[in-house]
Amino acid sequence: MTDVQLGMPALPAKPYPEEVHARLAADAAELIGRYPVARSALLPLLHLVQAEEGFVSRTGIRFCAEQLELTTAEVTAVATFYSMYRRRPAGEYHVGVCTNTLCAVLGGDQIFAELQEHLGIANNETTEDGRISIEHIECNAACDYAPVVMVNWEFFDNQTPESAKLLVDDLRAGREAVPTRGARLCSFKDSARILAGFPDERPGAVDESGAGGAPSLAGLRLARGEALPGTGGTRVVSPRHEGTRHEGTRHEGARHEEPRREGGSVESGSAEGTGQEGTEA
């Protein structure tokens, strides 16, 4: 019979060593205390155990279940539903290549294929030195910067196969790689602890997070009636506060006018000489 691997941790699981368990239990108590219902803390707790081992192990699942008085089956169901929880150890730098529609059309599929060949690993695998793991991921809401590569959930925008390979080479060699947007990189385990809900203790890291860039804000600027750079001053969308009075609405105390029907057609205006506005007697 063929051995089918479902990617689910085998049970029963061994507990964490006493020292590790005590440390994680203190962190878990802090997280659980933030919620009116304890089981609501399951997602942060899964990030917490992922920060400990680099993935959600069977021991981590047992720990979460014990802290929240859930069954291991309940915890496993959640851990295997969300793709951010790894089922096998991640590298120090987890590289995600978006292969959803827009990124794929603009080269995401090619980037992912060439990175696998360049690193000598397949999807969800880690290099022998433990530095890089790779995964194809779904949309990260960065379509305006496609194709996008993420490293430990920080953005590297407008990538090409060549720039992506240079990125992973720099990471493996210990050279600095600066995200296009967001804070400077930390390890995968450190990023998991931040996602669990603990503060980023690195000086200045929070201030580096920034805000939306020009492509992300283009729609907002157009809605405000602003001209975008390179458009020659043309405003594609008029500001909402400009323009004439719209038919069928009140505007600065003007008379409310309803369309009226005459001979099966609709005409704009108000009905006069009748006791009912907007209709024929």
PDB file of C-alpha atoms in Angstrom, residues 32-221:
ATOM      1  CA  ILE A  32      -4.617  34.156  26.611  1.00  0.00           C
ATOM      2  CA  GLY A  33      -5.244  37.003  29.049  1.00  0.00           C
ATOM      3  CA  ARG A  34      -5.904  39.350  26.139  1.00  0.00           C
ATOM      4  CA  TYR A  35      -9.050  37.509  25.097  1.00  0.00           C
ATOM      5  CA  PRO A  36     -12.425  37.130  26.842  1.00  0.00           C
ATOM      6  CA  VAL A  37     -12.591  33.505  25.653  1.00  0.00           C
ATOM      7  CA  ALA A  38      -9.388  31.498  26.008  1.00  0.00           C
ATOM      8  CA  ARG A  39      -9.686  29.531  22.774  1.00  0.00           C
ATOM      9  CA  SER A  40      -9.623  32.822  20.834  1.00  0.00           C
ATOM     10  CA  ALA A  41      -5.884  32.884  21.556  1.00  0.00           C
ATOM     11  CA  LEU A  42      -5.222  29.784  19.455  1.00  0.00           C
ATOM     12  CA  LEU A  43      -3.827  31.614  16.423  1.00  0.00           C
ATOM     13  CA  PRO A  44      -1.314  33.644  18.481  1.00  0.00           C
ATOM     14  CA  LEU A  45      -0.323  30.500  20.377  1.00  0.00           C
ATOM     15  CA  LEU A  46       0.393  28.701  17.123  1.00  0.00           C
ATOM     16  CA  HIS A  47       2.692  31.555  16.125  1.00  0.00           C
ATOM     17  CA  LEU A  48       4.298  31.294  19.562  1.00  0.00           C
ATOM     18  CA  VAL A  49       5.213  27.630  19.164  1.00  0.00           C
ATOM     19  CA  GLN A  50       6.307  28.299  15.587  1.00  0.00           C
ATOM     20  CA  ALA A  51       8.684  30.922  16.958  1.00  0.00           C
ATOM     21  CA  GLU A  52      10.179  28.228  19.189  1.00  0.00           C
ATOM     22  CA  GLU A  53      10.836  25.552  16.560  1.00  0.00           C
ATOM     23  CA  GLY A  54      10.442  27.226  13.191  1.00  0.00           C
ATOM     24  CA  PHE A  55       7.268  25.276  12.454  1.00  0.00           C
ATOM     25  CA  VAL A  56       4.207  23.921  14.242  1.00  0.00           C
ATOM     26  CA  SER A  57       5.372  20.567  15.525  1.00  0.00           C
ATOM     27  CA  ARG A  58       3.314  17.854  17.166  1.00  0.00           C
ATOM     28  CA  THR A  59       4.795  18.987  20.485  1.00  0.00           C
ATOM     29  CA  GLY A  60       3.644  22.527  19.737  1.00  0.00           C
ATOM     30  CA  ILE A  61       0.149  21.279  18.960  1.00  0.00           C
ATOM     31  CA  ARG A  62       0.046  19.385  22.242  1.00  0.00           C
ATOM     32  CA  PHE A  63       1.202  22.489  24.123  1.00  0.00           C
ATOM     33  CA  CYS A  64      -1.503  24.698  22.543  1.00  0.00           C
ATOM     34  CA  ALA A  65      -4.175  22.104  23.280  1.00  0.00           C
ATOM     35  CA  GLU A  66      -3.162  21.873  26.922  1.00  0.00           C
ATOM     36  CA  GLN A  67      -3.040  25.638  27.411  1.00  0.00           C
ATOM     37  CA  LEU A  68      -6.508  26.164  25.909  1.00  0.00           C
ATOM     38  CA  GLU A  69      -8.150  22.937  27.095  1.00  0.00           C
ATOM     39  CA  LEU A  70      -8.775  21.845  23.512  1.00  0.00           C
ATOM     40  CA  THR A  71      -8.193  18.495  21.854  1.00  0.00           C
ATOM     41  CA  THR A  72      -5.142  18.009  19.685  1.00  0.00           C
ATOM     42  CA  ALA A  73      -7.545  17.316  16.810  1.00  0.00           C
ATOM     43  CA  GLU A  74      -9.084  20.783  17.210  1.00  0.00           C
ATOM     44  CA  VAL A  75      -5.674  22.447  17.224  1.00  0.00           C
ATOM     45  CA  THR A  76      -4.465  20.373  14.274  1.00  0.00           C
ATOM     46  CA  ALA A  77      -7.527  21.360  12.243  1.00  0.00           C
ATOM     47  CA  VAL A  78      -6.659  25.033  12.658  1.00  0.00           C
ATOM     48  CA  ALA A  79      -2.901  24.646  12.205  1.00  0.00           C
ATOM     49  CA  THR A  80      -3.341  22.791   8.923  1.00  0.00           C
ATOM     50  CA  PHE A  81      -5.977  25.208   7.612  1.00  0.00           C
ATOM     51  CA  TYR A  82      -3.858  28.377   7.633  1.00  0.00           C
ATOM     52  CA  SER A  83      -0.877  28.427   5.291  1.00  0.00           C
ATOM     53  CA  MET A  84       1.270  30.693   7.498  1.00  0.00           C
ATOM     54  CA  TYR A  85       1.740  27.804   9.924  1.00  0.00           C
ATOM     55  CA  ARG A  86       4.536  25.625   8.672  1.00  0.00           C
ATOM     56  CA  ARG A  87       4.267  21.834   8.881  1.00  0.00           C
ATOM     57  CA  ARG A  88       7.994  21.304   8.503  1.00  0.00           C
ATOM     58  CA  PRO A  89      10.957  23.431   9.661  1.00  0.00           C
ATOM     59  CA  ALA A  90      11.426  26.703   7.815  1.00  0.00           C
ATOM     60  CA  GLY A  91      14.785  28.177   6.978  1.00  0.00           C
ATOM     61  CA  GLU A  92      16.177  31.204   8.741  1.00  0.00           C
ATOM     62  CA  TYR A  93      14.751  33.117   5.795  1.00  0.00           C
ATOM     63  CA  HIS A  94      11.471  31.847   4.438  1.00  0.00           C
ATOM     64  CA  VAL A  95      11.029  33.010   0.855  1.00  0.00           C
ATOM     65  CA  GLY A  96       7.482  33.167  -0.478  1.00  0.00           C
ATOM     66  CA  VAL A  97       6.831  33.775  -4.163  1.00  0.00           C
ATOM     67  CA  CYS A  98       3.358  34.978  -5.065  1.00  0.00           C
ATOM     68  CA  THR A  99       1.939  32.847  -7.876  1.00  0.00           C
ATOM     69  CA  ASN A 100      -1.577  34.250  -7.789  1.00  0.00           C
ATOM     70  CA  THR A 101      -3.145  35.769 -10.882  1.00  0.00           C
ATOM     71  CA  LEU A 102      -1.456  39.129 -11.444  1.00  0.00           C
ATOM     72  CA  CYS A 103       1.950  38.136 -10.077  1.00  0.00           C
ATOM     73  CA  ALA A 104       1.832  34.943 -12.146  1.00  0.00           C
ATOM     74  CA  VAL A 105       0.968  36.822 -15.335  1.00  0.00           C
ATOM     75  CA  LEU A 106       3.822  39.272 -14.747  1.00  0.00           C
ATOM     76  CA  GLY A 107       6.402  36.572 -14.062  1.00  0.00           C
ATOM     77  CA  GLY A 108       5.757  35.029 -10.641  1.00  0.00           C
ATOM     78  CA  ASP A 109       5.604  31.486 -11.992  1.00  0.00           C
ATOM     79  CA  GLN A 110       8.937  31.922 -13.753  1.00  0.00           C
ATOM     80  CA  ILE A 111      10.526  33.416 -10.637  1.00  0.00           C
ATOM     81  CA  PHE A 112       9.348  30.485  -8.544  1.00  0.00           C
ATOM     82  CA  ALA A 113      10.549  27.902 -11.066  1.00  0.00           C
ATOM     83  CA  GLU A 114      13.981  29.491 -11.423  1.00  0.00           C
ATOM     84  CA  LEU A 115      14.428  29.916  -7.657  1.00  0.00           C
ATOM     85  CA  GLN A 116      13.716  26.216  -7.095  1.00  0.00           C
ATOM     86  CA  GLU A 117      16.315  25.275  -9.687  1.00  0.00           C
ATOM     87  CA  HIS A 118      18.803  27.829  -8.368  1.00  0.00           C
ATOM     88  CA  LEU A 119      18.471  26.633  -4.759  1.00  0.00           C
ATOM     89  CA  GLY A 120      18.139  22.946  -5.601  1.00  0.00           C
ATOM     90  CA  ILE A 121      14.973  22.534  -3.521  1.00  0.00           C
ATOM     91  CA  ALA A 122      11.278  22.121  -4.221  1.00  0.00           C
ATOM     92  CA  ASN A 123       8.237  23.833  -2.798  1.00  0.00           C
ATOM     93  CA  ASN A 124       8.146  23.790   1.042  1.00  0.00           C
ATOM     94  CA  GLU A 125      11.713  22.525   1.283  1.00  0.00           C
ATOM     95  CA  THR A 126      14.770  24.037   2.972  1.00  0.00           C
ATOM     96  CA  THR A 127      18.369  24.260   1.795  1.00  0.00           C
ATOM     97  CA  GLU A 128      20.884  21.962   3.491  1.00  0.00           C
ATOM     98  CA  ASP A 129      22.511  24.897   5.292  1.00  0.00           C
ATOM     99  CA  GLY A 130      19.145  25.788   6.855  1.00  0.00           C
ATOM    100  CA  ARG A 131      19.280  29.326   5.541  1.00  0.00           C
ATOM    101  CA  ILE A 132      16.517  29.371   2.921  1.00  0.00           C
ATOM    102  CA  SER A 133      13.150  27.711   2.570  1.00  0.00           C
ATOM    103  CA  ILE A 134      10.826  28.415  -0.312  1.00  0.00           C
ATOM    104  CA  GLU A 135       7.072  28.343  -0.810  1.00  0.00           C
ATOM    105  CA  HIS A 136       4.634  29.475  -3.467  1.00  0.00           C
ATOM    106  CA  ILE A 137       2.044  31.650  -1.781  1.00  0.00           C
ATOM    107  CA  GLU A 138      -1.311  33.159  -2.566  1.00  0.00           C
ATOM    108  CA  CYS A 139      -2.113  36.848  -2.954  1.00  0.00           C
ATOM    109  CA  ASN A 140      -0.452  39.160  -0.434  1.00  0.00           C
ATOM    110  CA  ALA A 141      -2.503  42.225  -1.429  1.00  0.00           C
ATOM    111  CA  ALA A 142       0.442  43.782  -3.241  1.00  0.00           C
ATOM    112  CA  CYS A 143      -0.779  43.444  -6.825  1.00  0.00           C
ATOM    113  CA  ASP A 144       0.258  47.034  -7.589  1.00  0.00           C
ATOM    114  CA  TYR A 145       3.882  45.954  -7.078  1.00  0.00           C
ATOM    115  CA  ALA A 146       3.694  42.626  -8.899  1.00  0.00           C
ATOM    116  CA  PRO A 147       5.502  40.308  -9.134  1.00  0.00           C
ATOM    117  CA  VAL A 148       6.172  40.173  -5.399  1.00  0.00           C
ATOM    118  CA  VAL A 149       8.513  38.043  -3.315  1.00  0.00           C
ATOM    119  CA  MET A 150       8.280  38.004   0.479  1.00  0.00           C
ATOM    120  CA  VAL A 151      11.034  37.132   2.934  1.00  0.00           C
ATOM    121  CA  ASN A 152       9.744  36.397   6.439  1.00  0.00           C
ATOM    122  CA  TRP A 153       6.602  38.320   5.384  1.00  0.00           C
ATOM    123  CA  GLU A 154       8.441  41.491   4.363  1.00  0.00           C
ATOM    124  CA  PHE A 155       7.940  42.781   0.812  1.00  0.00           C
ATOM    125  CA  PHE A 156      10.401  42.685  -2.053  1.00  0.00           C
ATOM    126  CA  ASP A 157       8.485  44.297  -4.910  1.00  0.00           C
ATOM    127  CA  ASN A 158       8.744  44.319  -8.702  1.00  0.00           C
ATOM    128  CA  GLN A 159      10.977  41.257  -8.814  1.00  0.00           C
ATOM    129  CA  THR A 160      12.523  39.434 -11.751  1.00  0.00           C
ATOM    130  CA  PRO A 161      14.106  35.966 -11.822  1.00  0.00           C
ATOM    131  CA  GLU A 162      17.530  37.614 -11.747  1.00  0.00           C
ATOM    132  CA  SER A 163      16.793  39.931  -8.810  1.00  0.00           C
ATOM    133  CA  ALA A 164      15.138  37.103  -6.851  1.00  0.00           C
ATOM    134  CA  LYS A 165      18.177  34.850  -7.293  1.00  0.00           C
ATOM    135  CA  LEU A 166      20.475  37.672  -6.222  1.00  0.00           C
ATOM    136  CA  LEU A 167      18.259  38.176  -3.160  1.00  0.00           C
ATOM    137  CA  VAL A 168      18.542  34.583  -1.952  1.00  0.00           C
ATOM    138  CA  ASP A 169      22.287  34.566  -2.686  1.00  0.00           C
ATOM    139  CA  ASP A 170      22.701  37.625  -0.462  1.00  0.00           C
ATOM    140  CA  LEU A 171      20.669  36.007   2.299  1.00  0.00           C
ATOM    141  CA  ARG A 172      22.703  32.801   2.191  1.00  0.00           C
ATOM    142  CA  ALA A 173      25.951  34.751   2.236  1.00  0.00           C
ATOM    143  CA  GLY A 174      24.896  36.879   5.208  1.00  0.00           C
ATOM    144  CA  ARG A 175      24.758  40.089   3.199  1.00  0.00           C
ATOM    145  CA  GLU A 176      22.105  42.667   4.042  1.00  0.00           C
ATOM    146  CA  ALA A 177      18.906  42.527   2.004  1.00  0.00           C
ATOM    147  CA  VAL A 178      16.650  45.554   2.450  1.00  0.00           C
ATOM    148  CA  PRO A 179      12.902  45.098   1.867  1.00  0.00           C
ATOM    149  CA  THR A 180      11.221  47.436  -0.579  1.00  0.00           C
ATOM    150  CA  ARG A 181       8.744  48.378   2.129  1.00  0.00           C
ATOM    151  CA  GLY A 182       8.549  47.619   5.812  1.00  0.00           C
ATOM    152  CA  ALA A 183      11.013  46.915   8.592  1.00  0.00           C
ATOM    153  CA  ARG A 184      14.442  45.395   8.076  1.00  0.00           C
ATOM    154  CA  LEU A 185      14.588  41.626   8.073  1.00  0.00           C
ATOM    155  CA  CYS A 186      14.708  39.451  11.146  1.00  0.00           C
ATOM    156  CA  SER A 187      14.786  35.659  11.336  1.00  0.00           C
ATOM    157  CA  PHE A 188      11.711  33.555  10.607  1.00  0.00           C
ATOM    158  CA  LYS A 189      11.427  32.591  14.275  1.00  0.00           C
ATOM    159  CA  ASP A 190      11.651  36.221  15.371  1.00  0.00           C
ATOM    160  CA  SER A 191       8.987  37.226  12.871  1.00  0.00           C
ATOM    161  CA  ALA A 192       6.722  34.449  14.202  1.00  0.00           C
ATOM    162  CA  ARG A 193       7.067  35.829  17.730  1.00  0.00           C
ATOM    163  CA  ILE A 194       6.084  39.289  16.504  1.00  0.00           C
ATOM    164  CA  LEU A 195       3.073  37.775  14.740  1.00  0.00           C
ATOM    165  CA  ALA A 196       2.151  36.080  18.006  1.00  0.00           C
ATOM    166  CA  GLY A 197       1.627  39.546  19.425  1.00  0.00           C
ATOM    167  CA  PHE A 198       4.868  40.406  21.174  1.00  0.00           C
ATOM    168  CA  PRO A 199       6.599  43.730  20.445  1.00  0.00           C
ATOM    169  CA  ASP A 200       9.474  44.066  18.022  1.00  0.00           C
ATOM    170  CA  GLU A 201      12.295  44.976  20.390  1.00  0.00           C
ATOM    171  CA  ARG A 202      14.704  46.133  17.685  1.00  0.00           C
ATOM    172  CA  PRO A 203      15.376  49.882  17.986  1.00  0.00           C
ATOM    173  CA  GLY A 204      13.598  51.813  15.244  1.00  0.00           C
ATOM    174  CA  ALA A 205      12.063  48.744  13.610  1.00  0.00           C
ATOM    175  CA  VAL A 206       8.476  49.828  14.232  1.00  0.00           C
ATOM    176  CA  ASP A 207       9.113  53.237  12.636  1.00  0.00           C
ATOM    177  CA  GLU A 208      10.490  51.509   9.542  1.00  0.00           C
ATOM    178  CA  SER A 209       7.150  49.912   8.777  1.00  0.00           C
ATOM    179  CA  GLY A 210       6.016  52.946   6.749  1.00  0.00           C
ATOM    180  CA  ALA A 211       2.751  53.272   4.846  1.00  0.00           C
ATOM    181  CA  GLY A 212       1.318  52.651   1.400  1.00  0.00           C
ATOM    182  CA  GLY A 213       3.478  53.687  -1.541  1.00  0.00           C
ATOM    183  CA  ALA A 214       2.482  55.711  -4.577  1.00  0.00           C
ATOM    184  CA  PRO A 215       0.943  52.805  -6.564  1.00  0.00           C
ATOM    185  CA  SER A 216      -1.178  51.790  -3.567  1.00  0.00           C
ATOM    186  CA  LEU A 217      -2.472  55.323  -3.084  1.00  0.00           C
ATOM    187  CA  ALA A 218      -3.159  56.101  -6.755  1.00  0.00           C
ATOM    188  CA  GLY A 219      -6.825  55.166  -6.528  1.00  0.00           C
ATOM    189  CA  LEU A 220      -7.318  57.352  -3.467  1.00  0.00           C
ATOM    190  CA  ARG A 221      -5.684  60.306  -5.193  1.00  0.00           C
TER     191      ARG A 221
END
